CSV table of N, CA and C in Angstrom, one decimal:
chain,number,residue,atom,x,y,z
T,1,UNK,N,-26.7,27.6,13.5
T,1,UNK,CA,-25.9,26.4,13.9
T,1,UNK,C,-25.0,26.1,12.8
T,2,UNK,N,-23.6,26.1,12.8
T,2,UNK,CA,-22.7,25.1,11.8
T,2,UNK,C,-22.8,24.2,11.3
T,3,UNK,N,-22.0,23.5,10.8
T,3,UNK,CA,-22.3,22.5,10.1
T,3,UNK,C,-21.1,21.2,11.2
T,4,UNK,N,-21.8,19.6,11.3
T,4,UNK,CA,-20.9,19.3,12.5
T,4,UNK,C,-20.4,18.4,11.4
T,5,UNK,N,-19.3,17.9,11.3
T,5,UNK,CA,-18.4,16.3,11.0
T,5,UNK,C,-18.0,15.7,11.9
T,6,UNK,N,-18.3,14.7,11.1
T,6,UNK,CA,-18.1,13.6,12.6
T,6,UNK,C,-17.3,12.3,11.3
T,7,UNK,N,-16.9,11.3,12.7
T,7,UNK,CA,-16.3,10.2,11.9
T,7,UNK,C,-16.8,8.9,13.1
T,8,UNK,N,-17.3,8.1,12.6
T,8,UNK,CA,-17.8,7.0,13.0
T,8,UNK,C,-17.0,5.9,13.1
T,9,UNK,N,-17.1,5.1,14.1
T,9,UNK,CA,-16.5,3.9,14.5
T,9,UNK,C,-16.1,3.0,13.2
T,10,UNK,N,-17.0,2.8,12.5
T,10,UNK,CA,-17.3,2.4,11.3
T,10,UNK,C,-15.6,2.4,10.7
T,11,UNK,N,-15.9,3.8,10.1
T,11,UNK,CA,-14.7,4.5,9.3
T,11,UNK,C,-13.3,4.5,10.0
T,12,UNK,N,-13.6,4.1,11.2
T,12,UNK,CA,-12.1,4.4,12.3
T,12,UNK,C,-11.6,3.0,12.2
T,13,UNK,N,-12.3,1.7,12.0
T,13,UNK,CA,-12.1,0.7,12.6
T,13,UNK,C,-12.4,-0.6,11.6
T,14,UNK,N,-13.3,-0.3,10.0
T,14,UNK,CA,-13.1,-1.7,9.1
T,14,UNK,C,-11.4,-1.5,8.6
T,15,UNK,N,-11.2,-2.5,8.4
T,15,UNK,CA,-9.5,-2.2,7.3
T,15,UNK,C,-9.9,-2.6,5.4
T,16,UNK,N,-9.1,-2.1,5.0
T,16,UNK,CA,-9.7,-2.8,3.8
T,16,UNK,C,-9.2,-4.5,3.2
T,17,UNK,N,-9.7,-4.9,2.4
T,17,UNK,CA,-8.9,-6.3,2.1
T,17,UNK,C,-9.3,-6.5,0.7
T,18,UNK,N,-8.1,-7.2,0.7
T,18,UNK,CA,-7.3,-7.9,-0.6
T,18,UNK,C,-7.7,-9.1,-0.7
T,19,UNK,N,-8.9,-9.1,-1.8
T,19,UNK,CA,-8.9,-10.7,-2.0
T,19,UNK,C,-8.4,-11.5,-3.2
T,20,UNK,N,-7.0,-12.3,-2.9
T,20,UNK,CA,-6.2,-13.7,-3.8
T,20,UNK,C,-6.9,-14.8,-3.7
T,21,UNK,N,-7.5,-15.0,-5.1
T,21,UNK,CA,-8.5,-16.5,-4.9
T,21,UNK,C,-9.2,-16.4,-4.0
T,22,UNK,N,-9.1,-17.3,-3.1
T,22,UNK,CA,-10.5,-17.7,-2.0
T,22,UNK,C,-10.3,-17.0,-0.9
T,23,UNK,N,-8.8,-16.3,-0.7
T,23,UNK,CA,-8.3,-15.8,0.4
T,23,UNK,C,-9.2,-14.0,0.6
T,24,UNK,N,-8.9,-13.6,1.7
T,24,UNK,CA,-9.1,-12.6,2.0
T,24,UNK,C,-7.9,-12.0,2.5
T,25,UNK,N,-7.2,-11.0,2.5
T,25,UNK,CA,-6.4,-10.4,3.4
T,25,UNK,C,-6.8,-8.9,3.7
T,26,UNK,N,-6.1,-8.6,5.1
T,26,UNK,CA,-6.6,-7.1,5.7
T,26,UNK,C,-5.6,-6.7,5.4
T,27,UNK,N,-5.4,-5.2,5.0
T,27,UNK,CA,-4.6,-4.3,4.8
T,27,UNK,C,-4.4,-3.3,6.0
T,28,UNK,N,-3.6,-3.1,6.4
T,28,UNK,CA,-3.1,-1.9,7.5
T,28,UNK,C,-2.9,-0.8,7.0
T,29,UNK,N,-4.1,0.1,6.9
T,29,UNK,CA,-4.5,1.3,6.4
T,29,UNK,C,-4.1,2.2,7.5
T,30,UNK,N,-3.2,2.1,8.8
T,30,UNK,CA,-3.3,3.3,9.6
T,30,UNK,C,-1.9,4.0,8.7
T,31,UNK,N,-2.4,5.5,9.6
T,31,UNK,CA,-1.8,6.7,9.0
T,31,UNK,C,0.0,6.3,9.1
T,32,UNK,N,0.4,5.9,10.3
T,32,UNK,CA,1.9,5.3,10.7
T,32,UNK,C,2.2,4.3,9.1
T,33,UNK,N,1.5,3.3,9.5
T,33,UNK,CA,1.8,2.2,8.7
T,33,UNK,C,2.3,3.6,6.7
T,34,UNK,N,0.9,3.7,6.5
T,34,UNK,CA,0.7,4.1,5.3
T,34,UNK,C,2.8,5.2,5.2
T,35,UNK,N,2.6,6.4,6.4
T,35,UNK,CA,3.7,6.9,5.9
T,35,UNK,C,4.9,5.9,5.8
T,36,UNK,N,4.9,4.7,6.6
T,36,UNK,CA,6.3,4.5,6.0
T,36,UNK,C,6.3,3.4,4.8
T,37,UNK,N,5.1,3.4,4.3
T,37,UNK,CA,5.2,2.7,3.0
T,37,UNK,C,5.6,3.5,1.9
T,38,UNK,N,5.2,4.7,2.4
T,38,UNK,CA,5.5,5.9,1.3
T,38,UNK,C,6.9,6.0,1.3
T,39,UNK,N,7.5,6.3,2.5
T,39,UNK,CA,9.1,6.6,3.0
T,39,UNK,C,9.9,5.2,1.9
T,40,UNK,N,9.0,4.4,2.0
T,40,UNK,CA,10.4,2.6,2.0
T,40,UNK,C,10.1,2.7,0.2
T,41,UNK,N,8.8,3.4,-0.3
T,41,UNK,CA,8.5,3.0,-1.5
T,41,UNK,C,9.2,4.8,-2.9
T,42,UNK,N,9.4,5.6,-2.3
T,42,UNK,CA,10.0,6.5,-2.6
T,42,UNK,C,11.3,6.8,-3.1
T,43,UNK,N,11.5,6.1,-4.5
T,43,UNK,CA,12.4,6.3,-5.1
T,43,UNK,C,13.8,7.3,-5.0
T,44,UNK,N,14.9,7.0,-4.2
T,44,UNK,CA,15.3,8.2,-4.3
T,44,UNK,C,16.7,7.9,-5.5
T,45,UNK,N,16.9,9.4,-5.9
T,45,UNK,CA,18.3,9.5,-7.1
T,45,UNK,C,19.4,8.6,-6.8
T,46,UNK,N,19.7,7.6,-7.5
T,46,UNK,CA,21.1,6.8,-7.2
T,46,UNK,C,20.6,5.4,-6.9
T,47,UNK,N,19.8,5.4,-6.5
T,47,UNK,CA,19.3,4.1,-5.8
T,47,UNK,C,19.0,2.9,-6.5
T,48,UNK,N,19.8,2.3,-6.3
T,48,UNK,CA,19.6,0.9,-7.0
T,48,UNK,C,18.1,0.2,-7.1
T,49,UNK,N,17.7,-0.7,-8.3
T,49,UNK,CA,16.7,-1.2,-8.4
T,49,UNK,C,16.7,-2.4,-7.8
T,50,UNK,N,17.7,-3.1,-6.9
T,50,UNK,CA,17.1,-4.0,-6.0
T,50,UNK,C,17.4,-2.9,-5.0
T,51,UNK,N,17.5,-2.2,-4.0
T,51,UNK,CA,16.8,-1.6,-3.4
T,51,UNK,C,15.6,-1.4,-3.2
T,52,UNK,N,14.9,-0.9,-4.0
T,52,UNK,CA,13.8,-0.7,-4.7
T,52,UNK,C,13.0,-1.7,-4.4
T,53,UNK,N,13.5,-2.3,-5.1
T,53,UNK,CA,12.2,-3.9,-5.1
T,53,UNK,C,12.2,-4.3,-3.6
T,54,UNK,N,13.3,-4.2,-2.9
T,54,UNK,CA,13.3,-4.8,-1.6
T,54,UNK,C,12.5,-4.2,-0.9
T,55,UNK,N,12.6,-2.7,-1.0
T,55,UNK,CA,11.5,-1.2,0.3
T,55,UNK,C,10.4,-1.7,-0.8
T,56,UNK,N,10.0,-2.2,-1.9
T,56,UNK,CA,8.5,-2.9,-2.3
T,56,UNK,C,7.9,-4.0,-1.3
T,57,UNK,N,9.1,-4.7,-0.8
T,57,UNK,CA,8.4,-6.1,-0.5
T,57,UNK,C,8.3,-5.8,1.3
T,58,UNK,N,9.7,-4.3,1.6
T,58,UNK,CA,9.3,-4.7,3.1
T,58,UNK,C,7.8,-3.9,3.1
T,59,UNK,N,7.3,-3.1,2.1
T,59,UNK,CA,6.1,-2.2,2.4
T,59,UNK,C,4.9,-3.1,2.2
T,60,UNK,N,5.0,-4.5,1.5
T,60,UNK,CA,3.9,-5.3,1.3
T,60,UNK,C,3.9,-6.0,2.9
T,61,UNK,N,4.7,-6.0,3.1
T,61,UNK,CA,5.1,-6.9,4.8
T,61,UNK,C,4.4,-6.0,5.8
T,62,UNK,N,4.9,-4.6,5.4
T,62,UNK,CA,4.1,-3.6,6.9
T,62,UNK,C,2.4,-3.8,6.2
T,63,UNK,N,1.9,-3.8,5.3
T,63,UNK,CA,0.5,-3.7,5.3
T,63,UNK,C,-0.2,-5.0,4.8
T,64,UNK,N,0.5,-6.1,4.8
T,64,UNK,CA,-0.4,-7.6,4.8
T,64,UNK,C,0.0,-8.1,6.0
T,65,UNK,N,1.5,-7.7,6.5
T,65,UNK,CA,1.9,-9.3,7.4
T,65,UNK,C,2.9,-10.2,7.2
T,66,UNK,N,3.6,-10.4,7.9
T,66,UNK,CA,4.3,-11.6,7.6
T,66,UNK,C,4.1,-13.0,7.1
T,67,UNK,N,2.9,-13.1,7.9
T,67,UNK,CA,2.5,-14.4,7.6
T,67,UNK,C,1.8,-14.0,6.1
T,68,UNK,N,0.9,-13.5,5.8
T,68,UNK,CA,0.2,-13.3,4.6
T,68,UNK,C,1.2,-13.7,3.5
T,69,UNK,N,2.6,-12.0,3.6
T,69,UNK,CA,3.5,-12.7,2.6
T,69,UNK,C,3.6,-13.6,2.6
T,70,UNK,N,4.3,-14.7,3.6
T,70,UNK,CA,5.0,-16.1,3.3
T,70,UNK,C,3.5,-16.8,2.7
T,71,UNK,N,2.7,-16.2,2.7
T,71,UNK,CA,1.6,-17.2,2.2
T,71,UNK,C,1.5,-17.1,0.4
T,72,UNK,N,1.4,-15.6,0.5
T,72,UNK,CA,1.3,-15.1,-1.2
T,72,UNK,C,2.7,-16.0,-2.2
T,73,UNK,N,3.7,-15.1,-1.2
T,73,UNK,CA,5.0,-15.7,-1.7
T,73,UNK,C,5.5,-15.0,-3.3
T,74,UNK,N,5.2,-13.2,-2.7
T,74,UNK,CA,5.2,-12.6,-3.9
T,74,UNK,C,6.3,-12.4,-4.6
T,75,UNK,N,7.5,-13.1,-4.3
T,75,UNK,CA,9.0,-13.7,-5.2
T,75,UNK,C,8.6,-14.2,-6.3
T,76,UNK,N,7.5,-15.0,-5.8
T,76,UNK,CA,7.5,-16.6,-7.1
T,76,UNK,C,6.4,-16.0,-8.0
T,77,UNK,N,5.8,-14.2,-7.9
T,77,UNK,CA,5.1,-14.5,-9.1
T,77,UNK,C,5.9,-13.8,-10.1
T,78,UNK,N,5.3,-14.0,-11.6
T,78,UNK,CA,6.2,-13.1,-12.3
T,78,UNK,C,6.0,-11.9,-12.1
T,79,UNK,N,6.6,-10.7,-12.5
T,79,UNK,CA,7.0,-9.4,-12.0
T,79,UNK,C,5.6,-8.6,-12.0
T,80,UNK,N,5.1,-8.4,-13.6
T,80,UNK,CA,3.5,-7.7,-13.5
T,80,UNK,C,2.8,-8.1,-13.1
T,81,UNK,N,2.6,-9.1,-12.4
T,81,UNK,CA,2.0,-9.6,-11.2
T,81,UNK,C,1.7,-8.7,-9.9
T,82,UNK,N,3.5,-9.3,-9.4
T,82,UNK,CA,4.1,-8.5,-8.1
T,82,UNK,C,4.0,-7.1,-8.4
T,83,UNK,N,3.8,-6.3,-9.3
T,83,UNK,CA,3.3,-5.0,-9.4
T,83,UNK,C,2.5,-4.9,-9.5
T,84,UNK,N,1.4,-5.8,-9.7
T,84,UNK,CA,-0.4,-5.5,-9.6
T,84,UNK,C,-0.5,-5.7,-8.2
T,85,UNK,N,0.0,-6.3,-7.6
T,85,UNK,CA,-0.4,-7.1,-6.4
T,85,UNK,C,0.3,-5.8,-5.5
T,86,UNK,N,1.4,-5.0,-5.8
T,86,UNK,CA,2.1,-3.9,-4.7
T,86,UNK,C,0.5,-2.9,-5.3
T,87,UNK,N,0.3,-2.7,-6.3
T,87,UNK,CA,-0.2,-1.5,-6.9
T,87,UNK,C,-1.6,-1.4,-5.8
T,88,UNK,N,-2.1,-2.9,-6.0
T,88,UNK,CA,-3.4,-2.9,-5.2
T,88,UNK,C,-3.2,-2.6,-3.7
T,89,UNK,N,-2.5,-3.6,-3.2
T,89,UNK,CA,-2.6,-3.0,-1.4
T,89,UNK,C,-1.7,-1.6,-1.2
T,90,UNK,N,-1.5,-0.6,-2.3
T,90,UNK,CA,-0.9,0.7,-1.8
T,90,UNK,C,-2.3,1.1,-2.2
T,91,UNK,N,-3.3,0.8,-3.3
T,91,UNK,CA,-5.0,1.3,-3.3
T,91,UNK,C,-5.6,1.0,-1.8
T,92,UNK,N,-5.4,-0.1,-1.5
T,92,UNK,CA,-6.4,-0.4,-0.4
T,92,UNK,C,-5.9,0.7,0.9
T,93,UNK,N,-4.5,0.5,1.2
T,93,UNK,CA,-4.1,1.6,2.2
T,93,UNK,C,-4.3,2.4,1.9
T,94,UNK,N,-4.2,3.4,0.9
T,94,UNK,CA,-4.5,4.7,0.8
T,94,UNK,C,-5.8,5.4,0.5
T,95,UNK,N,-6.6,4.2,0.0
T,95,UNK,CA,-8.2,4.4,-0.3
T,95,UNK,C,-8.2,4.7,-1.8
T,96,UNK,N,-7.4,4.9,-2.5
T,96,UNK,CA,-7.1,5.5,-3.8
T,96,UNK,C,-7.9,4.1,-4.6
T,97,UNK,N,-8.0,4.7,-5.9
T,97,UNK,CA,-8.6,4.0,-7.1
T,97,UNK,C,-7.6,3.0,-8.0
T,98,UNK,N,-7.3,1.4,-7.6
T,98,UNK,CA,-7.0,0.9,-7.9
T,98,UNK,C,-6.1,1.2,-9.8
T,99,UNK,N,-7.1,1.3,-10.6
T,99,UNK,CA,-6.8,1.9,-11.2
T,99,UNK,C,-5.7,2.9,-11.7
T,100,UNK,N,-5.9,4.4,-11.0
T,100,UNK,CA,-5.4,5.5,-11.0
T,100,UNK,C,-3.6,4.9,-10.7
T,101,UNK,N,-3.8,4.5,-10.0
T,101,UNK,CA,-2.1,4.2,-9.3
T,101,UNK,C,-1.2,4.3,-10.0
T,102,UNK,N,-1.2,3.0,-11.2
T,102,UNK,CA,0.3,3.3,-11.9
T,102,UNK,C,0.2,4.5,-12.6
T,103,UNK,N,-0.5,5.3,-13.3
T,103,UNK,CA,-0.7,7.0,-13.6
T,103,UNK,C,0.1,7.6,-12.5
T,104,UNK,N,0.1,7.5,-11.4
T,104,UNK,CA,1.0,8.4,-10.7
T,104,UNK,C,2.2,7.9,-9.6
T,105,UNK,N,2.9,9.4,-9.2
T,105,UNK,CA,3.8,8.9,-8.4
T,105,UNK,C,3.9,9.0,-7.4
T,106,UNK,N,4.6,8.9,-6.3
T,106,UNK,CA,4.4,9.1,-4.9
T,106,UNK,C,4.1,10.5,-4.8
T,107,UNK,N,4.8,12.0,-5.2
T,107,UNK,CA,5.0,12.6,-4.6
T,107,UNK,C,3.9,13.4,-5.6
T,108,UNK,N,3.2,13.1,-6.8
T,108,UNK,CA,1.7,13.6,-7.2
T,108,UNK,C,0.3,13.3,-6.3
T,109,UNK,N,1.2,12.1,-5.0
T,109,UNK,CA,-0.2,11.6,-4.9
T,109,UNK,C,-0.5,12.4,-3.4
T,110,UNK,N,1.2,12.2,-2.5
T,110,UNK,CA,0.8,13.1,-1.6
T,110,UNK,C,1.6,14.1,-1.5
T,111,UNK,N,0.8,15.4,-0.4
T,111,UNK,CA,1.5,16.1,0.1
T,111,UNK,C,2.5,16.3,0.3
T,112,UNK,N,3.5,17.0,0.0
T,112,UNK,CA,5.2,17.2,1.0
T,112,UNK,C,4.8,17.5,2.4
T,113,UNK,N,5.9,17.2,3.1
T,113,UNK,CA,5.9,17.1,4.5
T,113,UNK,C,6.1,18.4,4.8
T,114,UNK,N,5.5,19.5,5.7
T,114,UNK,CA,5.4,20.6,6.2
T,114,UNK,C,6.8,20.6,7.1
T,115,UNK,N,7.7,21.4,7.0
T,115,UNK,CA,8.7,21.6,7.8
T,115,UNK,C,8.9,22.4,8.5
């Protein structure tokens, strides 16, 4: 007999979350969501640094929420902040090790796209 894998409801269906202070937030870990955080957060040659910051904030928007942002209000913190706070919910979405993140870059972390 093989060996079987399976994936459980469990695994298909908690989200992860980010907890600020007393708050809790869910992160939108699906595969969709996650690629275009990758797409909006992928620096390309030429591209201006508000650019940049802006595909940061719409990628915090696809994976907290609208409402969440306007809650956080990740403008008003100072910057290493707003980069701890992007660093974390791109860990929670992608499952990765909090930690590890600023060590790498998008395109060490994933795959190229099969063409």
């Amino acid at each position: 007999m093989g060996k079987m894998y399976t994936l459980d409801g469990k695994l298909l269906t908690e989200l992860p979350e980010l907890r600020i202070g007393d708050k809790l937030y869910p992160v939108d870990n699906r595969t969709c969501t996650v690629k275009k955080m990758m797409q909006l957060t992928t620096k390309k040659a030429g591209e201006e640094d508000e650019d940049y910051l802006g595909s940061m904030e719409e990628a915090l928007t696809l994976a907290l929420g609208q409402k969440a942002v306007a809650e956080i209000k990740p403008d008003e913190l100072p910057f290493p902040a707003y980069q701890k706070l992007f660093e974390l919910v791109l860990a929670a979405a992608t499952g990765d090790d909090p930690e590890k993140i600023p060590d790498q870059d998008n395109a060490s972390r994933f795959q190229p796209a099969i063409k």
